[in-house]
């Protein structure tokens, strides 16, 4: 039986994209890293082309990164990949699943429908209602509907004057169609990333802040540590990711004074937290899952995977 041809959609040269392509190549002998910026959909010939590669002729496509930054344009890229899906190519995760998570509001509503505990959240177009919510919350975070790694988020605390809050709300609205306001959770300087592959729990790592930023993201100077989750916490993560149909994801969880809350579920999830925090090669676990789902796995798991330098 021929080994499957599986492409990775992501950012060429970035570690997380390249390491996944490395793992798939080790298992199948085929390698293709696809940048959606250079993909062409030819409806007249029924092709989805990346250079000379027709993505509709592949066995599978793994979406590691649809765009460097979430934006409405990312949804257009997902629709293009859906064309290959309609042609019978298996996409990991499905375009329907990742499409529902690109927009923060649609992702939040799915969590709410699943009765997942979250920080208090209000959504409105009204500047006056937004101002009242910020003051009621005491400390609040304005979150763009399209963003990752806390980019574009604005934290407003009790020390801000009314004029400063109104100015921040006006600035936010210049680039956003609606106010998405979440009460700032009282953290202990860390939050958690819980990793799932095919709906199965893999590990949990902590993102620990550098005390110079209100958020704990690596983008803002945080670092990864291992975290030993109890069964109740794992069950919360499992319920959260079950609100979607994802082949690989991380669930962002915070431990607060009022119990654990879920911030969000990632459309794609990263590998560095599992690698640096837990010592687990999640990219290989994911690659093996992909082959198993395709039903064409005819290789054995690699017994020893060399650690790759992380540059992104």
Short mmCIF file of N, CA and C in Angstrom, two decimals, residues 154 161-174:
data_model
loop_
_atom_site.label_atom_id
_atom_site.label_comp_id
_atom_site.label_asym_id
_atom_site.label_seq_id
_atom_site.Cartn_x
_atom_site.Cartn_y
_atom_site.Cartn_z
N UNK A 154 -6.59 44.93 25.51
CA UNK A 154 -6.39 46.12 26.33
C UNK A 154 -6.90 45.83 27.74
N UNK A 161 -8.99 56.43 35.01
CA UNK A 161 -10.05 57.42 35.18
C UNK A 161 -11.15 57.17 34.16
N UNK A 162 -12.31 57.79 34.38
CA UNK A 162 -13.40 57.65 33.42
C UNK A 162 -12.96 58.09 32.03
N UNK A 163 -12.22 59.18 31.97
CA UNK A 163 -11.76 59.69 30.68
C UNK A 163 -10.83 58.70 30.01
N UNK A 164 -9.94 58.06 30.78
CA UNK A 164 -9.02 57.08 30.21
C UNK A 164 -9.76 55.84 29.70
N UNK A 165 -10.76 55.41 30.45
CA UNK A 165 -11.54 54.24 30.03
C UNK A 165 -12.28 54.56 28.74
N UNK A 166 -12.92 55.73 28.67
CA UNK A 166 -13.66 56.10 27.46
C UNK A 166 -12.72 56.23 26.26
N UNK A 167 -11.53 56.75 26.50
CA UNK A 167 -10.56 56.88 25.41
C UNK A 167 -10.12 55.50 24.91
N UNK A 168 -9.89 54.58 25.85
CA UNK A 168 -9.50 53.22 25.47
C UNK A 168 -10.60 52.53 24.69
N UNK A 169 -11.85 52.72 25.12
CA UNK A 169 -12.98 52.14 24.41
C UNK A 169 -13.10 52.70 23.00
N UNK A 170 -12.84 53.98 22.85
CA UNK A 170 -12.90 54.60 21.52
C UNK A 170 -11.80 54.07 20.62
N UNK A 171 -10.60 53.92 21.18
CA UNK A 171 -9.48 53.38 20.41
C UNK A 171 -9.77 51.95 19.96
N UNK A 172 -10.28 51.16 20.88
CA UNK A 172 -10.62 49.76 20.57
C UNK A 172 -11.63 49.69 19.43
N UNK A 173 -12.63 50.56 19.48
CA UNK A 173 -13.72 50.50 18.50
C UNK A 173 -13.27 50.94 17.11
N UNK A 174 -12.14 51.64 17.02
CA UNK A 174 -11.63 52.04 15.71
C UNK A 174 -11.33 50.84 14.82
#
